[in-house]
Amino acid sequence: VTEAIWQNINDDNQLLIETWPIVDKKLINKKDEESFAKIQDIITKIRNLRSENNVEPGKKVKISLKGKSKVVSENESIIKSLARVETIEFTDTKPDQSAITISNGLEIYLSLAGLIDLEKESKRISAEIKSVEAYLIGLSKKLKNKEFTKNAPKEIVDIEKTKQSEAEDKLNKLKDQLTQLN
C-alpha cells in the first residue's frame, strides 16, 4: 500500500530503493513541540477526569482553570473539541462540586454539578494522596542516599529535587481538595 501511494506522489523511483530522509534540524520548532505537549497533557487530564467520574463521553462539560496559560487561550477551540468541553473559564477559586487535576502548573476543575458522587470522588482523591505520598517517600529516600547524591550528575539530582517539590505541591492541593469535599 505504501509503495502504491509513493508511486502516485513520485513515479521516478520505487520507495524501496529511496534513501532515508535526512532531518533538517532548522525545521524543528521546540516551542511548538512544547506547546503541543502541554495541550496534549491538558486534554488527557480532562479526559481522565471525565472517565474517573463516569461522565458520558459524548456529554459536553464545563471546565474552570486556575492559573494563567497562553497555550490554553491560543488553543481553546482545540481543547474544547478534543476534550468535549462546552466552556473554559479562568478562575481564582475552586468552583463547588468540581473534580480537580493538575497539568503544567494549572489546576483544572471539571464541574460535576448534578453529576458527582461525593463519596466516590473523596475515595479517588484519597487514593491519589496515598499514591503521591508513596512517591514522595521514594524520592526522599533517594535524595537522602549519600551514594546517590554523591555519584549522580548534579542535573539528575536537581531533577529529582524538582520532582519532589512538584509532588509536595500536588499533595497539598489534593489535601485541600479533599477537605473542601468533606
PDB file of C-alpha atoms in Angstrom, residues 29-142:
ATOM      1  CA  ASN A  29      10.387  24.170  16.394  1.00  0.00           C
ATOM      2  CA  LYS A  30      10.961  23.403  20.079  1.00  0.00           C
ATOM      3  CA  LYS A  31       8.398  25.981  21.263  1.00  0.00           C
ATOM      4  CA  ASP A  32       5.668  24.399  19.133  1.00  0.00           C
ATOM      5  CA  GLU A  33       6.640  20.935  20.367  1.00  0.00           C
ATOM      6  CA  GLU A  34       6.443  22.111  23.996  1.00  0.00           C
ATOM      7  CA  SER A  35       3.084  23.827  23.373  1.00  0.00           C
ATOM      8  CA  PHE A  36       1.737  20.690  21.726  1.00  0.00           C
ATOM      9  CA  ALA A  37       2.869  18.563  24.691  1.00  0.00           C
ATOM     10  CA  LYS A  38       1.137  20.945  27.119  1.00  0.00           C
ATOM     11  CA  ILE A  39      -2.117  20.889  25.130  1.00  0.00           C
ATOM     12  CA  GLN A  40      -1.945  17.118  24.857  1.00  0.00           C
ATOM     13  CA  ASP A  41      -1.455  16.768  28.623  1.00  0.00           C
ATOM     14  CA  ILE A  42      -4.351  19.117  29.415  1.00  0.00           C
ATOM     15  CA  ILE A  43      -6.695  17.215  27.092  1.00  0.00           C
ATOM     16  CA  THR A  44      -5.565  13.885  28.548  1.00  0.00           C
ATOM     17  CA  LYS A  45      -6.129  15.110  32.108  1.00  0.00           C
ATOM     18  CA  ILE A  46      -9.628  16.375  31.257  1.00  0.00           C
ATOM     19  CA  ARG A  47     -10.484  13.072  29.588  1.00  0.00           C
ATOM     20  CA  ASN A  48      -9.165  11.182  32.619  1.00  0.00           C
ATOM     21  CA  LEU A  49     -11.307  13.300  34.965  1.00  0.00           C
ATOM     22  CA  ARG A  50     -14.331  12.583  32.811  1.00  0.00           C
ATOM     23  CA  SER A  51     -13.614   8.861  32.841  1.00  0.00           C
ATOM     24  CA  GLU A  52     -12.861   8.647  36.572  1.00  0.00           C
ATOM     25  CA  ASN A  53     -16.168  10.343  37.334  1.00  0.00           C
ATOM     26  CA  ASN A  54     -18.195   8.342  34.810  1.00  0.00           C
ATOM     27  CA  VAL A  55     -19.150  11.344  32.705  1.00  0.00           C
ATOM     28  CA  GLU A  56     -20.610  10.165  29.408  1.00  0.00           C
ATOM     29  CA  PRO A  57     -18.043  10.504  26.574  1.00  0.00           C
ATOM     30  CA  GLY A  58     -20.420  12.487  24.358  1.00  0.00           C
ATOM     31  CA  LYS A  59     -21.608  14.884  27.054  1.00  0.00           C
ATOM     32  CA  LYS A  60     -20.073  18.353  26.946  1.00  0.00           C
ATOM     33  CA  VAL A  61     -18.695  19.582  30.268  1.00  0.00           C
ATOM     34  CA  LYS A  62     -17.671  22.870  31.846  1.00  0.00           C
ATOM     35  CA  ILE A  63     -14.038  23.421  32.771  1.00  0.00           C
ATOM     36  CA  SER A  64     -12.501  26.079  35.000  1.00  0.00           C
ATOM     37  CA  LEU A  65      -8.766  26.728  35.145  1.00  0.00           C
ATOM     38  CA  LYS A  66      -6.820  28.263  37.986  1.00  0.00           C
ATOM     39  CA  GLY A  67      -3.591  29.751  36.704  1.00  0.00           C
ATOM     40  CA  LYS A  68      -2.516  31.594  33.611  1.00  0.00           C
ATOM     41  CA  SER A  69      -1.875  29.841  30.328  1.00  0.00           C
ATOM     42  CA  LYS A  70      -1.255  31.468  26.992  1.00  0.00           C
ATOM     43  CA  VAL A  71      -1.232  27.975  25.454  1.00  0.00           C
ATOM     44  CA  VAL A  72      -4.818  27.349  26.585  1.00  0.00           C
ATOM     45  CA  SER A  73      -6.012  30.740  25.382  1.00  0.00           C
ATOM     46  CA  GLU A  74      -4.434  30.254  21.954  1.00  0.00           C
ATOM     47  CA  ASN A  75      -5.745  26.696  21.566  1.00  0.00           C
ATOM     48  CA  GLU A  76      -9.098  26.870  23.304  1.00  0.00           C
ATOM     49  CA  SER A  77     -11.079  25.559  20.330  1.00  0.00           C
ATOM     50  CA  ILE A  78      -8.797  22.515  20.004  1.00  0.00           C
ATOM     51  CA  ILE A  79      -9.134  21.697  23.698  1.00  0.00           C
ATOM     52  CA  LYS A  80     -12.915  22.155  23.571  1.00  0.00           C
ATOM     53  CA  SER A  81     -13.236  19.879  20.575  1.00  0.00           C
ATOM     54  CA  LEU A  82     -10.913  17.073  21.654  1.00  0.00           C
ATOM     55  CA  ALA A  83     -11.952  17.004  25.332  1.00  0.00           C
ATOM     56  CA  ARG A  84     -15.674  17.580  24.648  1.00  0.00           C
ATOM     57  CA  VAL A  85     -15.737  20.810  26.653  1.00  0.00           C
ATOM     58  CA  GLU A  86     -18.568  23.314  26.368  1.00  0.00           C
ATOM     59  CA  THR A  87     -16.907  26.220  28.167  1.00  0.00           C
ATOM     60  CA  ILE A  88     -13.480  27.056  29.582  1.00  0.00           C
ATOM     61  CA  GLU A  89     -13.210  29.837  32.096  1.00  0.00           C
ATOM     62  CA  PHE A  90     -10.350  31.100  34.227  1.00  0.00           C
ATOM     63  CA  THR A  91     -10.961  31.404  37.955  1.00  0.00           C
ATOM     64  CA  ASP A  92      -9.161  32.206  41.183  1.00  0.00           C
ATOM     65  CA  THR A  93     -11.194  29.852  43.346  1.00  0.00           C
ATOM     66  CA  LYS A  94     -12.325  26.266  43.107  1.00  0.00           C
ATOM     67  CA  PRO A  95     -15.932  26.019  41.947  1.00  0.00           C
ATOM     68  CA  ASP A  96     -18.294  23.977  44.127  1.00  0.00           C
ATOM     69  CA  GLN A  97     -18.759  20.322  43.212  1.00  0.00           C
ATOM     70  CA  SER A  98     -15.713  20.126  40.974  1.00  0.00           C
ATOM     71  CA  ALA A  99     -13.186  17.390  40.358  1.00  0.00           C
ATOM     72  CA  ILE A 100      -9.587  18.563  40.165  1.00  0.00           C
ATOM     73  CA  THR A 101      -6.428  17.623  38.366  1.00  0.00           C
ATOM     74  CA  ILE A 102      -3.171  19.441  37.795  1.00  0.00           C
ATOM     75  CA  SER A 103      -1.356  19.944  34.500  1.00  0.00           C
ATOM     76  CA  ASN A 104       1.620  22.184  33.797  1.00  0.00           C
ATOM     77  CA  GLY A 105       1.004  24.326  36.860  1.00  0.00           C
ATOM     78  CA  LEU A 106      -2.697  24.729  36.038  1.00  0.00           C
ATOM     79  CA  GLU A 107      -5.411  23.467  38.312  1.00  0.00           C
ATOM     80  CA  ILE A 108      -8.160  22.055  36.105  1.00  0.00           C
ATOM     81  CA  TYR A 109     -11.640  21.872  37.612  1.00  0.00           C
ATOM     82  CA  LEU A 110     -14.318  19.745  35.996  1.00  0.00           C
ATOM     83  CA  SER A 111     -17.770  20.910  37.062  1.00  0.00           C
ATOM     84  CA  LEU A 112     -19.680  17.900  38.306  1.00  0.00           C
ATOM     85  CA  ALA A 113     -22.764  19.772  39.470  1.00  0.00           C
ATOM     86  CA  GLY A 114     -25.583  17.278  39.232  1.00  0.00           C
ATOM     87  CA  LEU A 115     -23.187  14.528  38.132  1.00  0.00           C
ATOM     88  CA  ILE A 116     -20.938  13.982  41.138  1.00  0.00           C
ATOM     89  CA  ASP A 117     -20.944  11.217  43.713  1.00  0.00           C
ATOM     90  CA  LEU A 118     -19.196  12.916  46.664  1.00  0.00           C
ATOM     91  CA  GLU A 119     -18.206   9.640  48.314  1.00  0.00           C
ATOM     92  CA  LYS A 120     -16.630   8.270  45.139  1.00  0.00           C
ATOM     93  CA  GLU A 121     -14.718  11.494  44.464  1.00  0.00           C
ATOM     94  CA  SER A 122     -13.490  11.522  48.051  1.00  0.00           C
ATOM     95  CA  LYS A 123     -12.195   7.952  47.680  1.00  0.00           C
ATOM     96  CA  ARG A 124     -10.450   8.824  44.398  1.00  0.00           C
ATOM     97  CA  ILE A 125      -8.676  11.807  45.929  1.00  0.00           C
ATOM     98  CA  SER A 126      -7.697   9.764  48.998  1.00  0.00           C
ATOM     99  CA  ALA A 127      -6.181   7.105  46.744  1.00  0.00           C
ATOM    100  CA  GLU A 128      -4.275   9.743  44.773  1.00  0.00           C
ATOM    101  CA  ILE A 129      -2.999  11.247  48.046  1.00  0.00           C
ATOM    102  CA  LYS A 130      -1.690   7.823  49.100  1.00  0.00           C
ATOM    103  CA  SER A 131      -0.013   7.412  45.715  1.00  0.00           C
ATOM    104  CA  VAL A 132       1.684  10.819  45.897  1.00  0.00           C
ATOM    105  CA  GLU A 133       2.768  10.166  49.494  1.00  0.00           C
ATOM    106  CA  ALA A 134       4.352   6.855  48.455  1.00  0.00           C
ATOM    107  CA  TYR A 135       6.081   8.608  45.546  1.00  0.00           C
ATOM    108  CA  LEU A 136       7.401  11.290  47.926  1.00  0.00           C
ATOM    109  CA  ILE A 137       8.759   8.646  50.301  1.00  0.00           C
ATOM    110  CA  GLY A 138      10.674   7.063  47.412  1.00  0.00           C
ATOM    111  CA  LEU A 139      12.058  10.432  46.283  1.00  0.00           C
ATOM    112  CA  SER A 140      13.012  11.338  49.844  1.00  0.00           C
ATOM    113  CA  LYS A 141      14.897   8.056  50.305  1.00  0.00           C
ATOM    114  CA  LYS A 142      16.698   8.583  47.020  1.00  0.00           C
TER     115      LYS A 142
END
